PDB file of C-alpha atoms in Angstrom:
ATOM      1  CA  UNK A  20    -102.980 -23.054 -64.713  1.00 51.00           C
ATOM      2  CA  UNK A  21    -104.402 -19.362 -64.805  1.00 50.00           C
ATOM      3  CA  UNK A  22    -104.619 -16.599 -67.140  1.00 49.00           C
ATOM      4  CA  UNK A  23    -102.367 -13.616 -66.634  1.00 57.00           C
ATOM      5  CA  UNK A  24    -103.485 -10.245 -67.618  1.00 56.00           C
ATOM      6  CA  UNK A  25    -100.610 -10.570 -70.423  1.00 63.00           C
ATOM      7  CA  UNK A  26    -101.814 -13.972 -71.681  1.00 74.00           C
ATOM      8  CA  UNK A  27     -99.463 -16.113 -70.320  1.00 84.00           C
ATOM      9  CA  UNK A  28     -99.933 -18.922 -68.124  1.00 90.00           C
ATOM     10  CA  UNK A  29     -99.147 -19.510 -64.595  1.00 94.00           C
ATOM     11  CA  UNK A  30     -97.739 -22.495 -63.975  1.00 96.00           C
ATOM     12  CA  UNK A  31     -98.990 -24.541 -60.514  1.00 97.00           C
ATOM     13  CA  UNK A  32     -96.169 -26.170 -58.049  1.00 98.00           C
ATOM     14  CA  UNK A  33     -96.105 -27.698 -55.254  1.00 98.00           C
ATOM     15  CA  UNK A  34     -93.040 -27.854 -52.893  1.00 97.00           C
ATOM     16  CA  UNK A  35     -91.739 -28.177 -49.427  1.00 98.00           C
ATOM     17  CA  UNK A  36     -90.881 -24.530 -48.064  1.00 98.00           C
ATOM     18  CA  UNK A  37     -89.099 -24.219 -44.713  1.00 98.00           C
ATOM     19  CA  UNK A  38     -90.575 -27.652 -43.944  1.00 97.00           C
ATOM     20  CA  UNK A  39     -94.464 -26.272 -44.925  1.00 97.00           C
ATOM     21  CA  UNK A  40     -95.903 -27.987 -47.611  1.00 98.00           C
ATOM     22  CA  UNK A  41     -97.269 -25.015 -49.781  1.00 97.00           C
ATOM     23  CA  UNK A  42     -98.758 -24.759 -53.794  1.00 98.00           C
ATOM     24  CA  UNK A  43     -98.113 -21.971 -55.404  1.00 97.00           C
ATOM     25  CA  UNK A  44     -98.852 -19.977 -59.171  1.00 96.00           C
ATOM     26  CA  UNK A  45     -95.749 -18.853 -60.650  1.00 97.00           C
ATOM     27  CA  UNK A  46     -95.053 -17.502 -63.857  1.00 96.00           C
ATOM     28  CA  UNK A  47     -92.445 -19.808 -66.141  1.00 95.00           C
ATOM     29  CA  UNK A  48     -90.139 -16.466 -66.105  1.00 96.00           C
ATOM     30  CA  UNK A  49     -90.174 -15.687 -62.252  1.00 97.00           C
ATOM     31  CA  UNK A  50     -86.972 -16.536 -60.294  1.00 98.00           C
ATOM     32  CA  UNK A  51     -87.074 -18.880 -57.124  1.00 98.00           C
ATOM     33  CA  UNK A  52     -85.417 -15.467 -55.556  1.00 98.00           C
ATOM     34  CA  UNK A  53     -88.422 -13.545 -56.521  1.00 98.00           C
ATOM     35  CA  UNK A  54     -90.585 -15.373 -55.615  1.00 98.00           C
ATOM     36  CA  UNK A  55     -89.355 -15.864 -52.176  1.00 98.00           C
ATOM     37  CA  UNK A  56     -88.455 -11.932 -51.912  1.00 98.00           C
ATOM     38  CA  UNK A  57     -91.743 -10.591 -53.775  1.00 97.00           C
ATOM     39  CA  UNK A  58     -94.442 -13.101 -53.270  1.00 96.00           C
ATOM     40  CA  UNK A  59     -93.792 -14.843 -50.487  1.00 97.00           C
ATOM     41  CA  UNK A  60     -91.901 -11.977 -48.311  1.00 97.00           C
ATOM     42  CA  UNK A  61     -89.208 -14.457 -47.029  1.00 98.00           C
ATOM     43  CA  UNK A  62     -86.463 -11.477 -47.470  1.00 97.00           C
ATOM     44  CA  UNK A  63     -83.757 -12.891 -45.982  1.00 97.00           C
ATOM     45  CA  UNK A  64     -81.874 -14.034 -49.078  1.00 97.00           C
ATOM     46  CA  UNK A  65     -81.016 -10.984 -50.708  1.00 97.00           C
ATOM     47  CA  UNK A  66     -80.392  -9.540 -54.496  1.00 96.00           C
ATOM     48  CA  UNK A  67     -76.688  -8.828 -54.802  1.00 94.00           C
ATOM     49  CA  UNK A  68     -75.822  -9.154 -58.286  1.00 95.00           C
ATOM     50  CA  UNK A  69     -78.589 -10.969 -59.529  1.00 95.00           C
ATOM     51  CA  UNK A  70     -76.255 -12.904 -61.756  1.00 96.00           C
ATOM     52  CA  UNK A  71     -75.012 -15.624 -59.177  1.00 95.00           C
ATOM     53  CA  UNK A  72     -71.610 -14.377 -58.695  1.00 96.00           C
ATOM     54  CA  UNK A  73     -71.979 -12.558 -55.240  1.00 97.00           C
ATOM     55  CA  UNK A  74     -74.042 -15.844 -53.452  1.00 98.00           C
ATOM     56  CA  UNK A  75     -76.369 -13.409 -51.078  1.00 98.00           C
ATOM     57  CA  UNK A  76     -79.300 -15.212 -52.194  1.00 98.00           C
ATOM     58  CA  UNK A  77     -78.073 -18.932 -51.517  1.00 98.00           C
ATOM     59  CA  UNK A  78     -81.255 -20.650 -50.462  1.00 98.00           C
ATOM     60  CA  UNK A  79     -80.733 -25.250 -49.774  1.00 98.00           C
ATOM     61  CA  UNK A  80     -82.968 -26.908 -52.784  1.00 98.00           C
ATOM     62  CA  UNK A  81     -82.863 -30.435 -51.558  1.00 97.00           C
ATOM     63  CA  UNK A  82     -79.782 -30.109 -49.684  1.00 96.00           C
ATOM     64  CA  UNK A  83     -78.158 -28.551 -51.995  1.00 96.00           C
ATOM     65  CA  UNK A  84     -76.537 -25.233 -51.974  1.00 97.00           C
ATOM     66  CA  UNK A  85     -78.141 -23.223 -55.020  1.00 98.00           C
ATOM     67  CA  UNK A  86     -78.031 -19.433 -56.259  1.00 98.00           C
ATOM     68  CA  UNK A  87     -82.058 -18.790 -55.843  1.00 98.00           C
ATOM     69  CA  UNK A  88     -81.201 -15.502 -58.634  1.00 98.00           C
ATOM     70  CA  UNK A  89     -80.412 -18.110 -61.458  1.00 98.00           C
ATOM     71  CA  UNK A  90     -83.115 -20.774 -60.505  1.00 98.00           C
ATOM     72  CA  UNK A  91     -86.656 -20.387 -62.130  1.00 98.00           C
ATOM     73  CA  UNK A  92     -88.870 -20.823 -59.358  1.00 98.00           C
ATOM     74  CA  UNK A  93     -91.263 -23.531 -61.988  1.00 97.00           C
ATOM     75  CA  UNK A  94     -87.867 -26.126 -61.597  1.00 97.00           C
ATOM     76  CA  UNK A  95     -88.957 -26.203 -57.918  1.00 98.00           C
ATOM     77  CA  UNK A  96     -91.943 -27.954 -58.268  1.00 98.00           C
ATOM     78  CA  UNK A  97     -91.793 -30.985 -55.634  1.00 98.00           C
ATOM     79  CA  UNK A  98     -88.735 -29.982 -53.905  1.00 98.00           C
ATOM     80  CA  UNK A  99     -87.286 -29.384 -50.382  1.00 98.00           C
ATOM     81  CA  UNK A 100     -86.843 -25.499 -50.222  1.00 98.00           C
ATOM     82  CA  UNK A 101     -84.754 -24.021 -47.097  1.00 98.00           C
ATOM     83  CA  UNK A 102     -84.182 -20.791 -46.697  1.00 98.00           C
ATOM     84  CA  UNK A 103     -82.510 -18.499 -44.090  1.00 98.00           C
ATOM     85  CA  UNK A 104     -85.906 -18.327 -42.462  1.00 98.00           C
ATOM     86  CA  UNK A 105     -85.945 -21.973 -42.091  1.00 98.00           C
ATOM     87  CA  UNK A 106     -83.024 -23.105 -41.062  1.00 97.00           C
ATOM     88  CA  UNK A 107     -83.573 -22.047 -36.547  1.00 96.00           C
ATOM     89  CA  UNK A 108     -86.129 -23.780 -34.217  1.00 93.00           C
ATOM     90  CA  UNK A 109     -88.827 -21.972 -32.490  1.00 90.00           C
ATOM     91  CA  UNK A 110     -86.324 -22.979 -29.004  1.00 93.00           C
ATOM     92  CA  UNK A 111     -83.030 -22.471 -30.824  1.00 95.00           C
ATOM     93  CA  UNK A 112     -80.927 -21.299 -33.516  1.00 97.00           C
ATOM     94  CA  UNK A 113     -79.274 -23.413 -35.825  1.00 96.00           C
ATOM     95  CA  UNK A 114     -75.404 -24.266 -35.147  1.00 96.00           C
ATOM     96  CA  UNK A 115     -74.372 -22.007 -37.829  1.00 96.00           C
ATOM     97  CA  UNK A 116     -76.278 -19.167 -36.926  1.00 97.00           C
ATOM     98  CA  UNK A 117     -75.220 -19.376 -33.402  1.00 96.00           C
ATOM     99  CA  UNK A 118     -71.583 -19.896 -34.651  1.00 97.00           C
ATOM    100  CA  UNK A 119     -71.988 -16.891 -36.564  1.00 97.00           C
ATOM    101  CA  UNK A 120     -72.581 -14.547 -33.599  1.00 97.00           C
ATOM    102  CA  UNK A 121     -70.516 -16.041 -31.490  1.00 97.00           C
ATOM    103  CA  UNK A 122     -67.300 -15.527 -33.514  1.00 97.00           C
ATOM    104  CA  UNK A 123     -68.450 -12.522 -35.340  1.00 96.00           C
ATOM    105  CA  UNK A 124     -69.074 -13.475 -38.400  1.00 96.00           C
ATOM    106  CA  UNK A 125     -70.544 -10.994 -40.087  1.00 90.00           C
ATOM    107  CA  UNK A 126     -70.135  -6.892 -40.388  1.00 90.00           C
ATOM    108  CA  UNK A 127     -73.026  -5.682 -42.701  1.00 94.00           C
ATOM    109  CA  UNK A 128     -75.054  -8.476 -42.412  1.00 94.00           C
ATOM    110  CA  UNK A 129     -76.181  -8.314 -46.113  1.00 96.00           C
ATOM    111  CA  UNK A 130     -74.089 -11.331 -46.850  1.00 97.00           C
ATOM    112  CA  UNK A 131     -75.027 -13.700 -43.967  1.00 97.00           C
ATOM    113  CA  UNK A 132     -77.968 -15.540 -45.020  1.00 98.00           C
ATOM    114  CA  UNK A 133     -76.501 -16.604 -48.278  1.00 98.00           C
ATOM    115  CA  UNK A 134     -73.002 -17.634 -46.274  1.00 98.00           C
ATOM    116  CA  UNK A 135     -74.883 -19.531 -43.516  1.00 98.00           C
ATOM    117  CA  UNK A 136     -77.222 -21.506 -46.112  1.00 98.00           C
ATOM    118  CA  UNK A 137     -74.180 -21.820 -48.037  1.00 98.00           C
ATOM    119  CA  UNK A 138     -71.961 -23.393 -45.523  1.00 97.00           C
ATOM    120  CA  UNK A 139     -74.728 -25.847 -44.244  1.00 96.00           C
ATOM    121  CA  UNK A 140     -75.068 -26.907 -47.361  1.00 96.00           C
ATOM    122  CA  UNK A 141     -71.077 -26.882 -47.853  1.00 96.00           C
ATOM    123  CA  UNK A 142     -71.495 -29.339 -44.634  1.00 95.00           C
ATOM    124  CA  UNK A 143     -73.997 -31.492 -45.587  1.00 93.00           C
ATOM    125  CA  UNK A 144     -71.905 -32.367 -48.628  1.00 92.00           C
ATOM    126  CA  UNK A 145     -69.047 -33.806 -46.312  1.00 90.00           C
ATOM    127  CA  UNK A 146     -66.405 -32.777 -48.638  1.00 87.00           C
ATOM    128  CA  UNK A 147     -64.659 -29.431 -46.548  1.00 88.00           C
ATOM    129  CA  UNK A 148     -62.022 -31.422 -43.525  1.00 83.00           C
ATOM    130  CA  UNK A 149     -59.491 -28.289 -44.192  1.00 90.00           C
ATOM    131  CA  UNK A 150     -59.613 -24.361 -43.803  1.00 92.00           C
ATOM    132  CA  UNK A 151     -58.219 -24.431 -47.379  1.00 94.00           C
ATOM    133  CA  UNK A 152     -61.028 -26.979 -48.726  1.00 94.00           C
ATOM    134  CA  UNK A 153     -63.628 -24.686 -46.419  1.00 95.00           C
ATOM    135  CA  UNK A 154     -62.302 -21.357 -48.001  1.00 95.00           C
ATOM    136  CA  UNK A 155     -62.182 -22.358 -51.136  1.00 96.00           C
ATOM    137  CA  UNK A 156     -65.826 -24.323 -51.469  1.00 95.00           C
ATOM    138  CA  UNK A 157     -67.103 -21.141 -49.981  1.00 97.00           C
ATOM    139  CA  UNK A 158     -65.529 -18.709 -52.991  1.00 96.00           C
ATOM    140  CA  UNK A 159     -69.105 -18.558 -54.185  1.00 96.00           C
ATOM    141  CA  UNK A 160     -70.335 -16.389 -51.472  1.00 97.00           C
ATOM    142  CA  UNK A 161     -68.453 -12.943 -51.109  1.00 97.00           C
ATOM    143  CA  UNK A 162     -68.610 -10.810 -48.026  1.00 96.00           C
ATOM    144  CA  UNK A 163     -68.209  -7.251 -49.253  1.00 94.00           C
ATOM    145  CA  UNK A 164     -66.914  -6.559 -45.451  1.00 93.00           C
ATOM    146  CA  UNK A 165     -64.180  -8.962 -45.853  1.00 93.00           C
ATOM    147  CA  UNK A 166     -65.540 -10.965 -42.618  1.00 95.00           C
ATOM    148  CA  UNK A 167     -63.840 -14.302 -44.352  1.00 96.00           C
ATOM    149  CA  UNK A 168     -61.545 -15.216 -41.172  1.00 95.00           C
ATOM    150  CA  UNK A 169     -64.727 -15.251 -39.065  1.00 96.00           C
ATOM    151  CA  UNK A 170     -66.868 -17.023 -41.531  1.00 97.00           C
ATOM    152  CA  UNK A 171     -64.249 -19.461 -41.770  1.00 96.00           C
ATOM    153  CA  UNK A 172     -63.970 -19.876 -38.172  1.00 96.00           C
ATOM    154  CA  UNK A 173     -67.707 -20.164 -37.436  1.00 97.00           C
ATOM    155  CA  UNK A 174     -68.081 -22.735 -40.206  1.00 96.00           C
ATOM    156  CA  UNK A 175     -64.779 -24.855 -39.035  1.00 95.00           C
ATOM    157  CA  UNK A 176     -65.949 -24.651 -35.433  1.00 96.00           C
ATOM    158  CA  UNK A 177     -69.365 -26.162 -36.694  1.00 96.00           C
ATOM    159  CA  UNK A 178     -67.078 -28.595 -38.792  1.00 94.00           C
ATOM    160  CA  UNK A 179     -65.477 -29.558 -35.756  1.00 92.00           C
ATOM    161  CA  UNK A 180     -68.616 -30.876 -33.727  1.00 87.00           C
ATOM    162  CA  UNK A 181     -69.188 -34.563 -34.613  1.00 45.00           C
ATOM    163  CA  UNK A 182     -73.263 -33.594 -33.331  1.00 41.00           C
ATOM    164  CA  UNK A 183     -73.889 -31.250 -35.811  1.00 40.00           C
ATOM    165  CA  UNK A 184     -72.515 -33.214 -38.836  1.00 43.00           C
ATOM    166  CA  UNK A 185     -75.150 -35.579 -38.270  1.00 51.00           C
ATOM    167  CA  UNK A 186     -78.179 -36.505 -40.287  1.00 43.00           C
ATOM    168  CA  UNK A 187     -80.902 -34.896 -37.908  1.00 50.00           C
ATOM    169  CA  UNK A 188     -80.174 -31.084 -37.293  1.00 52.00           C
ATOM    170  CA  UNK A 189     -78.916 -30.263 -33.710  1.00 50.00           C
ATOM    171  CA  UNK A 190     -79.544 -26.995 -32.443  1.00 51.00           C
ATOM    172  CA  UNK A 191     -77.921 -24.524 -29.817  1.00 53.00           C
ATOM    173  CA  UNK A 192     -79.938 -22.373 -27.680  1.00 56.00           C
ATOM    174  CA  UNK A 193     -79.015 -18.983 -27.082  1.00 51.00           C
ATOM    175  CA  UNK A 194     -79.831 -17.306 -23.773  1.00 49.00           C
ATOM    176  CA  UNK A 195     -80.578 -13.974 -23.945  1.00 46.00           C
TER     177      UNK A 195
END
């Protein structure tokens, strides 16, 4: 630990990050989101509400689908972190993210990390096998453009493919 200029503590942790092993000082009040935006300048999960009702800033901790705004970023300490930044190949995107451009799914754009790390998470759980079950385990990530039909349709397609449900991450390559 390390003195702040206020007199609080840092606190040390150690985690996985977009499958780099990294230690880092955080403060006990600093957000995972924070960190990640303000620290680390990963700034692809973004602040919507900053409340965890819009799910922009979805990030994967251990798998699981998490709002990065409501998580301290000191309950991270030895954890699996993925974030938007993490989720592609250096060859290829990940399914999702070519799904996502290929039907459209997205307007803005400010939504788009939080829905793709949302809906790999949402796939990894194994629990969506309808549009209804998809739509509605996805209500935690709004899309201020109203792109849902496309999100739905890049995520089912994705669904759909027996190689991407699998354990080990398959990825697409895009051709420019």
């Amino acid at each position: 630990m390390s003195a702040t200029p206020q007199g609080y503590a840092s606190h040390s942790i150690h985690l996985t990050l977009n499958h780099q092993p990294r230690q880092l000082d955080v403060l006990p009040w600093t957000t995972l989101l924070d960190l990640l935006r303000e620290q680390l300048d990963l700034v692809g999960s973004k602040k919507g509400c900053d409340h965890g009702q819009c799910g922009a800033c979805t990030v994967l901790l251990n798998g699981k689908r998490v709002n990065a705004c409501l998580t301290l970023a000191v309950m991270c300490d030895g954890a699996d972190l993925v974030t938007i930044e993490g989720l592609a190949s250096e060859e290829a995107l990940h399914p999702l993210q070519a799904a996502f451009i290929k039907h459209d799914a997205f307007q803005c754009g400010y939504c788009t990390p939080g829905q793709i790390c949302s809906a790999v998470g949402l796939i990894a759980e194994g629990r969506a096998g309808t549009p209804a079950e998809v739509q509605e385990m996805m209500s935690g990530n709004l899309c201020r453009c109203g792109a849902y039909g496309n999100i739905r349709a890049a995520i089912e397609e994705v669904l759909q493919n027996d190689s991407a449900t699998q354990a080990e991450p398959q990825f697409v390559e895009v051709r420019a």
